[in-house]
Coordinates of C-alpha atoms in Angstrom, one line a residue:
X1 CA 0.0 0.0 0.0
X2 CA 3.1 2.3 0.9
X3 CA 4.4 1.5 -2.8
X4 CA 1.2 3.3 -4.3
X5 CA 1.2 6.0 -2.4
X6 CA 4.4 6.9 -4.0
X7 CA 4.0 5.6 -7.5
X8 CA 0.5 7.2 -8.4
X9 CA 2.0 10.7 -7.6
X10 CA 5.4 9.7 -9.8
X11 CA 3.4 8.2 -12.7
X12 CA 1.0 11.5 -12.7
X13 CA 3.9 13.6 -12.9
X14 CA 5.8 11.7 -16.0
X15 CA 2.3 11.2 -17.5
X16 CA 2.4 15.2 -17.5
X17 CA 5.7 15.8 -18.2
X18 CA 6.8 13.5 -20.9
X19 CA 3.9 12.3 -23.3
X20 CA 4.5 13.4 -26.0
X21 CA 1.3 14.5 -27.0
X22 CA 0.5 18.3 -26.6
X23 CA -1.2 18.9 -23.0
X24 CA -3.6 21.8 -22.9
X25 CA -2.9 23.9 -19.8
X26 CA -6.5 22.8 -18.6
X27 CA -6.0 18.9 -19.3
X28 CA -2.4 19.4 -17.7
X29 CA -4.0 21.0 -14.7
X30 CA -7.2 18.1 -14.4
X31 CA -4.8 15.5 -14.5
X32 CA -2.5 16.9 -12.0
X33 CA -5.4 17.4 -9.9
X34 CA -6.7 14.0 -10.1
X35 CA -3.6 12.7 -9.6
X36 CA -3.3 14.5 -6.0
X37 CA -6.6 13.4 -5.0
X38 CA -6.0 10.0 -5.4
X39 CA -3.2 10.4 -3.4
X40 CA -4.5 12.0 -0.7
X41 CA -8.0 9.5 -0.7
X42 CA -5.1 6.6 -0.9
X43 CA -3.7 8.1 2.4
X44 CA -7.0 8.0 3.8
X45 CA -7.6 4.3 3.2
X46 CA -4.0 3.5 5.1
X47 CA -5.4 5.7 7.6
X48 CA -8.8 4.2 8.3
X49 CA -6.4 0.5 7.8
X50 CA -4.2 1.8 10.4
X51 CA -4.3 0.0 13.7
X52 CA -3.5 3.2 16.5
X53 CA -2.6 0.9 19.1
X54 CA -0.2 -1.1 17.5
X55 CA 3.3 0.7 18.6
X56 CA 5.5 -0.9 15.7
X57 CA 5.6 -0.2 11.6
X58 CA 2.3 -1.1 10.0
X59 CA 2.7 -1.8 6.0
X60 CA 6.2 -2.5 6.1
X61 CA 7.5 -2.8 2.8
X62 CA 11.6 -3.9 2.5
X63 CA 13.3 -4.9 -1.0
X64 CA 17.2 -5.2 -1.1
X65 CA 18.2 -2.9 -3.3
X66 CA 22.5 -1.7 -3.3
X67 CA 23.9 -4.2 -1.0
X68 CA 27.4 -2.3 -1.3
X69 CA 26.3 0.6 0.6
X70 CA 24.1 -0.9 2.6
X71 CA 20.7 0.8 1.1
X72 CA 17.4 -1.1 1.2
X73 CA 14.5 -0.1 0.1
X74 CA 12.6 0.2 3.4
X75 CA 9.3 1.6 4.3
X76 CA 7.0 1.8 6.8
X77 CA 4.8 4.1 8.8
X78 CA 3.5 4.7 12.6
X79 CA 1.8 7.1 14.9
X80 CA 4.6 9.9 14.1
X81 CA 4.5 9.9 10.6
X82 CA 0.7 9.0 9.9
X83 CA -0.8 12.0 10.4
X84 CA 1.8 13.9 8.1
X85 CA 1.4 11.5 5.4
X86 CA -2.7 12.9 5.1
X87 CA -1.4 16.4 5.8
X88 CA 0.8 16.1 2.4
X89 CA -1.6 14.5 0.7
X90 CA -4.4 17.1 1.9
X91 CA -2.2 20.2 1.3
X92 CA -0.6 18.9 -2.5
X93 CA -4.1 18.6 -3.5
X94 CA -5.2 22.0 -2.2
X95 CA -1.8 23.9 -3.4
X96 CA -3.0 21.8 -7.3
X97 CA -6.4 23.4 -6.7
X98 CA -5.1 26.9 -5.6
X99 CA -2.5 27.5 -8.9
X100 CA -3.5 30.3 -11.3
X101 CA -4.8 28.5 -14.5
X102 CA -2.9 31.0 -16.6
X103 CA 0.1 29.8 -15.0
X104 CA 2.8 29.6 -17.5
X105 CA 4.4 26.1 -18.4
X106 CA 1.8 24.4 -16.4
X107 CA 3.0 20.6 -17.5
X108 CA 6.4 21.5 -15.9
X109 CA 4.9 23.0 -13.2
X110 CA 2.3 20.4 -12.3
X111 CA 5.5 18.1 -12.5
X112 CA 7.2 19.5 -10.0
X113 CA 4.7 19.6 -7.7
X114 CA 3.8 15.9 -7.8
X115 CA 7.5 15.2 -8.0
X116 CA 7.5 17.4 -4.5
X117 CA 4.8 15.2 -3.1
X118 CA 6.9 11.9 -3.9
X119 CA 9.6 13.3 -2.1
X120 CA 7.7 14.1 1.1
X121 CA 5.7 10.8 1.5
X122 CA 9.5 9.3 0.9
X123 CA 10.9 11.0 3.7
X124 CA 7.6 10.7 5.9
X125 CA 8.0 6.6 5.6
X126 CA 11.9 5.6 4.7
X127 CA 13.1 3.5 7.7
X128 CA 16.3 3.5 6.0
X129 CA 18.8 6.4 6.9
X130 CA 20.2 6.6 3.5
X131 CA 16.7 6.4 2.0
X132 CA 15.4 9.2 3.8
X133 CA 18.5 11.3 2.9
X134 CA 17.6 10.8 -0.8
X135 CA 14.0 11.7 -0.4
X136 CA 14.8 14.6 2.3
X137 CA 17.1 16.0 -0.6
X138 CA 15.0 15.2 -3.8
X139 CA 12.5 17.4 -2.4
X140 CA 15.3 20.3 -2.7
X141 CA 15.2 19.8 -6.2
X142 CA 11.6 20.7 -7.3
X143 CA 11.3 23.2 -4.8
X144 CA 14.2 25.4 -5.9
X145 CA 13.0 25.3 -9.4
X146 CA 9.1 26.2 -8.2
X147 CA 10.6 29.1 -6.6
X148 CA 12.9 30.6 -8.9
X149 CA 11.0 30.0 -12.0
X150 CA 7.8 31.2 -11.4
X151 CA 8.4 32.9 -8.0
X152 CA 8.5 37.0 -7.2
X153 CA 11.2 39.7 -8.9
X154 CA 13.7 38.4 -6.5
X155 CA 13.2 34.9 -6.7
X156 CA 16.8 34.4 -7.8
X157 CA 18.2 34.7 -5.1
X158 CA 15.8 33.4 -2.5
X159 CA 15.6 30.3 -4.1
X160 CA 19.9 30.4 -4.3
X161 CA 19.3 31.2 -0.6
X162 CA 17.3 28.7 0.6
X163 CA 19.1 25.9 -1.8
X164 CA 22.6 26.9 0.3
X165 CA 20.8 26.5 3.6
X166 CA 19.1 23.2 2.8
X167 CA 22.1 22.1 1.3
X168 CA 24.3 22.4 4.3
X169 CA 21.1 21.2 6.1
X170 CA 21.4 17.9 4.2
X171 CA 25.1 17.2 4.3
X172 CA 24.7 17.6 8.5
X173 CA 22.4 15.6 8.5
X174 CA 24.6 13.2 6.2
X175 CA 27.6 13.1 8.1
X176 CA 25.4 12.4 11.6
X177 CA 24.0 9.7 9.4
X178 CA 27.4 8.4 8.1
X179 CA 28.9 8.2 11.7
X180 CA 26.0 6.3 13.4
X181 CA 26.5 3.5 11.1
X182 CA 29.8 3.2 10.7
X183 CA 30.4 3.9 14.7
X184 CA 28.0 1.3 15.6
X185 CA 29.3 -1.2 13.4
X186 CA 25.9 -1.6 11.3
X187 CA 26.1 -3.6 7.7
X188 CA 23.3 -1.3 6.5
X189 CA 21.4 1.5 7.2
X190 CA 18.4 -0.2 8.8
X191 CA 17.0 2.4 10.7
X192 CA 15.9 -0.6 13.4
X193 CA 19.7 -1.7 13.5
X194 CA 21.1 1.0 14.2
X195 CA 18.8 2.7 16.8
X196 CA 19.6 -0.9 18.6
X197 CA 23.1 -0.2 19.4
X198 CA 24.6 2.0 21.9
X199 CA 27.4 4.4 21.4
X200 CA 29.4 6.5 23.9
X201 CA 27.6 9.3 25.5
X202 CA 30.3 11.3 24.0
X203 CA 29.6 10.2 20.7
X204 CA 26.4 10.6 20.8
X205 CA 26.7 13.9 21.7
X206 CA 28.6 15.3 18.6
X207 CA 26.2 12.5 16.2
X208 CA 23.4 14.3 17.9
X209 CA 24.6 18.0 17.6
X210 CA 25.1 17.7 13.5
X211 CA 21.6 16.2 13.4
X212 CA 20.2 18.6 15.5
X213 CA 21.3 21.8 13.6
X214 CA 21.0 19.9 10.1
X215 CA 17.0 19.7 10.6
X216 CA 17.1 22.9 12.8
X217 CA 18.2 25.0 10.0
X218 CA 15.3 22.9 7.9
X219 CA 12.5 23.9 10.8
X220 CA 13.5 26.6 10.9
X221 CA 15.1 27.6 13.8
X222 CA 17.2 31.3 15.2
X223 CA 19.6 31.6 13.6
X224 CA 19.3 29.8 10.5
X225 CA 15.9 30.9 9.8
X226 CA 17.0 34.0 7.2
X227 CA 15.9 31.5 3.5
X228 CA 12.7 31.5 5.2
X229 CA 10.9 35.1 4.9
X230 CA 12.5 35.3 1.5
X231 CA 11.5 32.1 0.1
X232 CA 7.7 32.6 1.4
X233 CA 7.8 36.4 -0.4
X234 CA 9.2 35.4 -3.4
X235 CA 7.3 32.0 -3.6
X236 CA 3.6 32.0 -5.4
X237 CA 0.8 31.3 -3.1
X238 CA 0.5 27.3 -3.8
X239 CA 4.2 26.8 -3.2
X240 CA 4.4 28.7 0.2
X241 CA 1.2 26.4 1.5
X242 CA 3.3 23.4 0.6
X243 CA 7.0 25.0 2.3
X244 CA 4.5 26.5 5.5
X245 CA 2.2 23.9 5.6
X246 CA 4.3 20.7 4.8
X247 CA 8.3 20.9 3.8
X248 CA 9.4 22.5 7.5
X249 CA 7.6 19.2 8.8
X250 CA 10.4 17.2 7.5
X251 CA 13.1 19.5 10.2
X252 CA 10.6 19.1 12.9
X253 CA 10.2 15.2 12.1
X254 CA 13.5 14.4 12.0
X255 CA 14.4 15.8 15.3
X256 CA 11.7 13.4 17.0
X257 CA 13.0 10.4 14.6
X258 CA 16.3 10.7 14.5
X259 CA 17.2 13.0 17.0
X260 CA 15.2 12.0 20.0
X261 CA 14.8 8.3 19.1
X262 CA 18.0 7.7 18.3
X263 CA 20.4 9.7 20.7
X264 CA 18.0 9.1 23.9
X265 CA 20.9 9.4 26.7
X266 CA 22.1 12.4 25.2
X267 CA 19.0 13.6 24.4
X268 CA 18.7 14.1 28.4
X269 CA 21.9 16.3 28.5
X270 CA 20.8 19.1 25.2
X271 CA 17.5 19.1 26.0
X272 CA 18.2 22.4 28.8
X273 CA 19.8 23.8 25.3
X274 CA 16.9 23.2 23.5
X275 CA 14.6 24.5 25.3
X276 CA 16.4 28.1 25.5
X277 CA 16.9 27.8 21.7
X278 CA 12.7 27.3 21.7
X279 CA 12.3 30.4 23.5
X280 CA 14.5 32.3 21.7
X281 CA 13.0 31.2 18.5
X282 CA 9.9 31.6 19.7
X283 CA 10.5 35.3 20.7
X284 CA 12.5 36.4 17.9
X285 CA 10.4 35.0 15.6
X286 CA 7.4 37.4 17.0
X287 CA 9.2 40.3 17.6
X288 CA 10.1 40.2 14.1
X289 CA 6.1 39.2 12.9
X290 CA 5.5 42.6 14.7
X291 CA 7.6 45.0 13.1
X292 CA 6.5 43.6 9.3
X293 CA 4.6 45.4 6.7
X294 CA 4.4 42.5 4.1
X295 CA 1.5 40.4 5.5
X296 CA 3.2 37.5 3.6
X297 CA 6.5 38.5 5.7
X298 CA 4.7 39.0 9.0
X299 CA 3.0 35.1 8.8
X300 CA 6.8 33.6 7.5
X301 CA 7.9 35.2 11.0
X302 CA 5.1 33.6 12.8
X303 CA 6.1 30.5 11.5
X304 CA 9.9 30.9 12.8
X305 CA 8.3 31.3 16.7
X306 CA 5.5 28.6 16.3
X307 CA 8.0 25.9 15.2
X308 CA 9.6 27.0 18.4
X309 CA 6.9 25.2 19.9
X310 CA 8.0 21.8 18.3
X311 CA 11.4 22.1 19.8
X312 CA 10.2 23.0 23.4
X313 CA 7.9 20.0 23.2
X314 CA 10.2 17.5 21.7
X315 CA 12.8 18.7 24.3
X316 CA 10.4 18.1 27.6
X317 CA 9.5 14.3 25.8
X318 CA 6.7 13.6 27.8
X319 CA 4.3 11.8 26.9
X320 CA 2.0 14.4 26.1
X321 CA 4.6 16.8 25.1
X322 CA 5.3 14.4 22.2
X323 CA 1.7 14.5 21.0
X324 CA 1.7 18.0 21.4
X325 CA 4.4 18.2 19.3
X326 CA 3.1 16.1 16.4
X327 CA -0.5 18.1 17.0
X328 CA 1.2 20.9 16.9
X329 CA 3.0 20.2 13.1
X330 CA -0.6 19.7 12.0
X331 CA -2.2 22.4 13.2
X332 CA 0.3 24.8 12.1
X333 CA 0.6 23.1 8.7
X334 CA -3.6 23.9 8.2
X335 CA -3.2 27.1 9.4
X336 CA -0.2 28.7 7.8
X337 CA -1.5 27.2 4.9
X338 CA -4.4 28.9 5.3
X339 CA -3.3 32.5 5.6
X340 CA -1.0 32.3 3.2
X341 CA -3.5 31.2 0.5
X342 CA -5.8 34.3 2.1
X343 CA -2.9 36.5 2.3
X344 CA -2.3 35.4 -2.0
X345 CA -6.2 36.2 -2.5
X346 CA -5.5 39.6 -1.2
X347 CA -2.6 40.5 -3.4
X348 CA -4.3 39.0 -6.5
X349 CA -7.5 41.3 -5.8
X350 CA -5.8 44.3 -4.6
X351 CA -2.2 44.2 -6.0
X352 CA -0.2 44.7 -3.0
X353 CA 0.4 43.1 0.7
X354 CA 1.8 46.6 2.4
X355 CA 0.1 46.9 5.7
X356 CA 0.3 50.6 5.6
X357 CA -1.7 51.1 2.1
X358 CA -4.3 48.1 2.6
X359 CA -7.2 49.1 4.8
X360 CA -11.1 48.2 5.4
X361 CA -11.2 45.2 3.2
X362 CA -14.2 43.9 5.1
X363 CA -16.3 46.5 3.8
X364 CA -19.5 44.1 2.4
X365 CA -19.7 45.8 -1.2
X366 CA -16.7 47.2 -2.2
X367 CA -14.0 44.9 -0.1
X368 CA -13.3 41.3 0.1
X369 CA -15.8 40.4 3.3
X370 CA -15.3 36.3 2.8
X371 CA -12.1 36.2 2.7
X372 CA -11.9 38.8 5.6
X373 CA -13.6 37.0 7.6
X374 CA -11.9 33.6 7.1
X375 CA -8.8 35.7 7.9
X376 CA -9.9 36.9 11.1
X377 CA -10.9 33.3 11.8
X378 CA -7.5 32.2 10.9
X379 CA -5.4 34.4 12.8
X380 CA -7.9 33.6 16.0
X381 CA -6.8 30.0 15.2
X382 CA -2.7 30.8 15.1
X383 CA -3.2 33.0 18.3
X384 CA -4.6 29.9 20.4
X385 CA -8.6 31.0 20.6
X386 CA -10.2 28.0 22.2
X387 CA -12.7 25.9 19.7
X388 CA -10.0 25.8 17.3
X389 CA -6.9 23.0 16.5
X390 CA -4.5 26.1 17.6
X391 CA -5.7 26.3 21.0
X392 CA -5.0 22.4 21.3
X393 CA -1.9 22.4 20.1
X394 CA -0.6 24.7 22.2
X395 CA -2.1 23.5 25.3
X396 CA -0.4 20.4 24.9
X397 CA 2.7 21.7 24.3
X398 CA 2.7 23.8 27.4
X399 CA 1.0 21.1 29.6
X400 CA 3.6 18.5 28.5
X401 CA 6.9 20.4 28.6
X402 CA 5.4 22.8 32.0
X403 CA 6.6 20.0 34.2
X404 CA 10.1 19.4 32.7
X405 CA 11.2 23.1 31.6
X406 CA 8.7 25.8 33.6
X407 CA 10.7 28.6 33.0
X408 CA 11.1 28.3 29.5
X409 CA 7.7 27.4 29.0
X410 CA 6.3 30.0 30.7
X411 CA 8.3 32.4 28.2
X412 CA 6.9 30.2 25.1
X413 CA 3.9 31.1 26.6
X414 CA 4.5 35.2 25.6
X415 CA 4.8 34.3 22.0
X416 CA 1.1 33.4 22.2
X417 CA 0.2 36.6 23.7
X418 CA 2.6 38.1 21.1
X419 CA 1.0 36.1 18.3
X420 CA -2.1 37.9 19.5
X421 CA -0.6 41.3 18.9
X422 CA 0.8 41.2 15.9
X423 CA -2.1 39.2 14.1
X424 CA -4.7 42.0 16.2
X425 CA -2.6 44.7 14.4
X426 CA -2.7 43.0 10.6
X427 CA -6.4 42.5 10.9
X428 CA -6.8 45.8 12.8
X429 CA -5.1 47.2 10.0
X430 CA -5.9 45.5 6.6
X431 CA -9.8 44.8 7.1
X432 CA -11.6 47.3 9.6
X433 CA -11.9 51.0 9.1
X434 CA -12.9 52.4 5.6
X435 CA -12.2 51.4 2.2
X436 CA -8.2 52.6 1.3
X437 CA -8.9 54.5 -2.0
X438 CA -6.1 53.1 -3.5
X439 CA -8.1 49.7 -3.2
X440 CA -11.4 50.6 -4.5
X441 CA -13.3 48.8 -7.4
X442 CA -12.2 45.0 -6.4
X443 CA -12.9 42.4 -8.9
X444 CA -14.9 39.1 -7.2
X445 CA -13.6 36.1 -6.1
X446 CA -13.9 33.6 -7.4
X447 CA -14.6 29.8 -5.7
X448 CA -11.4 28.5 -6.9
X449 CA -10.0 31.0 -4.2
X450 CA -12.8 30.6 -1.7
X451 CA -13.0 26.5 -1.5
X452 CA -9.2 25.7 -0.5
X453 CA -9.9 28.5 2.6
X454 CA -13.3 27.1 3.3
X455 CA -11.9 23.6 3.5
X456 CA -9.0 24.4 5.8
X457 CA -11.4 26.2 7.9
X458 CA -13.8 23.5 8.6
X459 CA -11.3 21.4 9.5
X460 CA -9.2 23.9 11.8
X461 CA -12.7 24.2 13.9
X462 CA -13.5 20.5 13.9
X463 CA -10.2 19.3 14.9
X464 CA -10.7 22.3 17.3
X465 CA -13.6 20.6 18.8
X466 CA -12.9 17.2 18.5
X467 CA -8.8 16.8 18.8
X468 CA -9.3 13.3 19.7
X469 CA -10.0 12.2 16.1
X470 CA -6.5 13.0 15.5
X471 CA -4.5 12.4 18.8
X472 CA -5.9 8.8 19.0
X473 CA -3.6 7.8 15.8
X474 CA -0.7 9.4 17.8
X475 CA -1.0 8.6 21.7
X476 CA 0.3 5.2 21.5
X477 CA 3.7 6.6 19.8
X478 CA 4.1 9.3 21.9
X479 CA 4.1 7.0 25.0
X480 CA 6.5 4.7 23.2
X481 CA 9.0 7.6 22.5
X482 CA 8.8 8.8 26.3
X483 CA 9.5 5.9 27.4
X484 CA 13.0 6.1 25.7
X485 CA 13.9 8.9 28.1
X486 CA 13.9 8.0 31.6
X487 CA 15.6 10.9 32.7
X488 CA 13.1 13.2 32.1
X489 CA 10.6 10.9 33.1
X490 CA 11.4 11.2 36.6
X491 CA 11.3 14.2 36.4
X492 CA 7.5 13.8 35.8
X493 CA 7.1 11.4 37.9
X494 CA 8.6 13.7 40.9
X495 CA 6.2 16.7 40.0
X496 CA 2.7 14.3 40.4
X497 CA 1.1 15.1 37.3
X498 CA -0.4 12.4 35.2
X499 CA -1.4 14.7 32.2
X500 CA -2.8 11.8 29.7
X501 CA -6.3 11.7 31.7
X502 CA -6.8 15.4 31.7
X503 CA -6.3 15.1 27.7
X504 CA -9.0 12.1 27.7
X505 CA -12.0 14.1 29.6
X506 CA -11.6 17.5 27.7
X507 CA -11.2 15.7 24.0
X508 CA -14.3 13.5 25.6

């Protein structure tokens, strides 16, 4: 079943790209969009197949493939990766959906993006090391072309930026890679062989810290966060819902999968580290969301503090700070992808994103009232309003790592408030008061621009309401990955809180 999800995706994009028949922009678009929503209905069927209380891989798939370097072709997927599987499928559809049908070269483009998706289901279910370094660096391909091809005036060089980054991102990650197998003496890459053996704290310290800034430059995190604003600016709408939304999740996953599950004992000693990192992240990244103009800058910068949250959370590992954590990349995935396909309405319709010259676009004949409204709703979501998935997310985050790191949690805790402030200001801003008259005569929107927001909506609210239908595919990992640290588990256990039960009776 794994095998399909990846195939379907890489047959639609040759299917597009190379036959040799002449492709309208229209058929090249319907087939890309078919293509997508098989893909994401196939990750629905391994999701309803999925057995949440079974702690090992599920659909394991495992073909020799270069014995000489020790590569198999391995696959499988659990609690941590499941939900990010639908989230790609889900958000590669939407971004399909979302793309200008005047968009020029469309059968490259539709490539790419299905090319993209390949690449992220790849990484989201190797259980090979090396395998997941060659999806977690295809995707760098596709995404660097998406960007400077049909991206903004200065897309050369933010796509030149953010290929540098994620380039020394990847070798990092590589060399941490490298000297796990070859230090622990493993014929292969076998992600399951290798987590079995047990190196030197002091080794594992140095393994740890090249892994740990590889995918923390890919989150990402202060101070390797500067391809980030420039990539979103200079990136069309579709293609900064699948960076926001999807591509940071690969950082953020690899930290819990091969940072935390690999390096456990020295997990224990960075984690203090981490969490500091979290809350500087987590403040710069809003100080800096205040002080924009470009709404498409100010939610890039609220981005750089909410993955913040991730690291805090992965660094407490409780129990509930790990489902926070993976709550947490799905509800920020929904909605950053969200505002930023808003934010894209609202330069389409009124030509610019400045702050300072946009103003009462909620006005009910002249403005864009829908969409204002489902930006209000969306920035409510980001700044934690209960009744929506970020009020969850952040909850568990701050009840699971409160117990472990109360300081630094407690400061986390600003960049809500902070969140608050600068997403108060944009709407204050951008969609109250009267009509700017350099805004005035607005053409409609149209459904392909209201549907994708509509969609994301509903589902921020129900997941709002009802976490449980997501945490219940997660809670059995998360337990299984704090169990690995008994360290902080103590530490738990010495503060008397059994946080699992209070998650059970609000989610009902």
């Amino acid at each position: 079943m794994l095998n399909g999800l990846l195939l379907v995706p890489l047959i639609g994009a040759a299917i597009i790209g190379f036959w040799p028949s002449t492709f309208s922009p229209k058929l090249a678009r319907q087939i890309a969009l078919v293509v997508a929503i098989i893909s994401f209905v196939w990750s629905l069927v391994l999701l309803t197949e999925f057995n949440p209380q079974d702690p090992n891989l599920q659909f394991v798939v495992l073909v020799p493939w270069i014995d000489s370097l020790g590569l198999n072709y391995s696959l499988g997927i659990d609690g941590l990766s499941m939900p990010l599987v639908v989230l790609n499928g889900l958000l590669t559809a939407i971004a399909i959906y979302a793309t200008d049908k005047s968009i020029k070269r469309p059968r490259f483009y539709y490539s790419l993006i299905l090319l993209l998706a390949v690449s992220v289901f790849g990484a989201f279910l190797a259980q090979d090391l090396l395998l997941f370094f060659i999806f977690y660096e295809l995707e760098l391909i596709p995404l660097y072309l998406l960007i400077a091809i049909w991206g903004g005036p200065k897309r050369g060089y933010a796509s030149t930026k953010f290929l540098i980054y994620t380039a020394i991102s990847g070798i990092l990650v590589l060399a941490g890679f490298l000297g796990v197998a070859w230090l622990s003496g493993s014929s292969n890459f076998a992600y399951d062989q290798v987590v079995a053996h047990t190196l030197p704290l002091g080794t594992q310290l140095l393994l740890l810290g090249a892994i740990v800034i590889g995918f923390g430059i890919k989150i990402p995190l202060v101070p390797f966060h500067t391809w980030l604003p420039d990539a979103h600016v200079e990136a069309s709408t579709p293609i900064s819902v699948l960076l926001a939304g999807v591509l940071l999740k690969l950082g953020t996953y690899g930290l819990l999968r091969f940072g935390l599950n690999m390096f456990s004992e020295a997990w224990v000693y960075i984690s203090p580290w981490l969490a500091i990192w979290a809350v500087v992240s987590v403040l710069y990244g809003s100080f800096n969301a205040i002080v924009q103009k470009d709404m498409k800058k100010m939610v890039a910068y609220s981005s750089v503090g909410h993955m913040g949250y991730i690291l805090l959370a992965s660094a407490a590992a409780t129990p509930l700070s790990i489902l926070g954590t993976v709550f947490q990349m799905i509800s920020h995935g929904l909605i950053s992808a969200l505002l930023f396909l808003l934010v894209g309405v609202v330069y389409k319709k009124a030509g610019t994103r400045d702050i300072d010259i946009l103003r009462g676009l909620l006005n009910p004949e002249q403005g864009l009232p829908l969409i204002g409204s489902l930006m209000i709703l969306g920035v409510m979501a980001s700044a934690g309003i209960p009744g929506m998935v970020g009020f969850i997310s952040e909850f568990l985050v701050f009840r699971g790592s409160f117990s472990v790191f109360t300081v630094p949690t407690l400061l986390c805790m600003i960049g809500t408030g902070l969140t608050s402030a600068y997403f108060l200001l944009l709407a204050n801003r951008v969609f109250f008061g009267r009509l700017s008259e350099t805004v005035v005569n607005l053409s409609p929107v149209e459904w392909s621009d209201r549907i994708p927001a509509i969609i994301l909506i509903i589902l921020i609210v129900i997941l709002g309401i009802q976490p449980n239908w997501m945490l219940r595919w997660t809670e059995t990992e998360a337990n299984t990955m704090s169990a690995g640290q008994p360290m902080l588990s103590q530490v738990v256990k010495k503060s008397a809180i059994n946080p699992l039960p209070l998650l059970v009776n609000y989610s009902g």
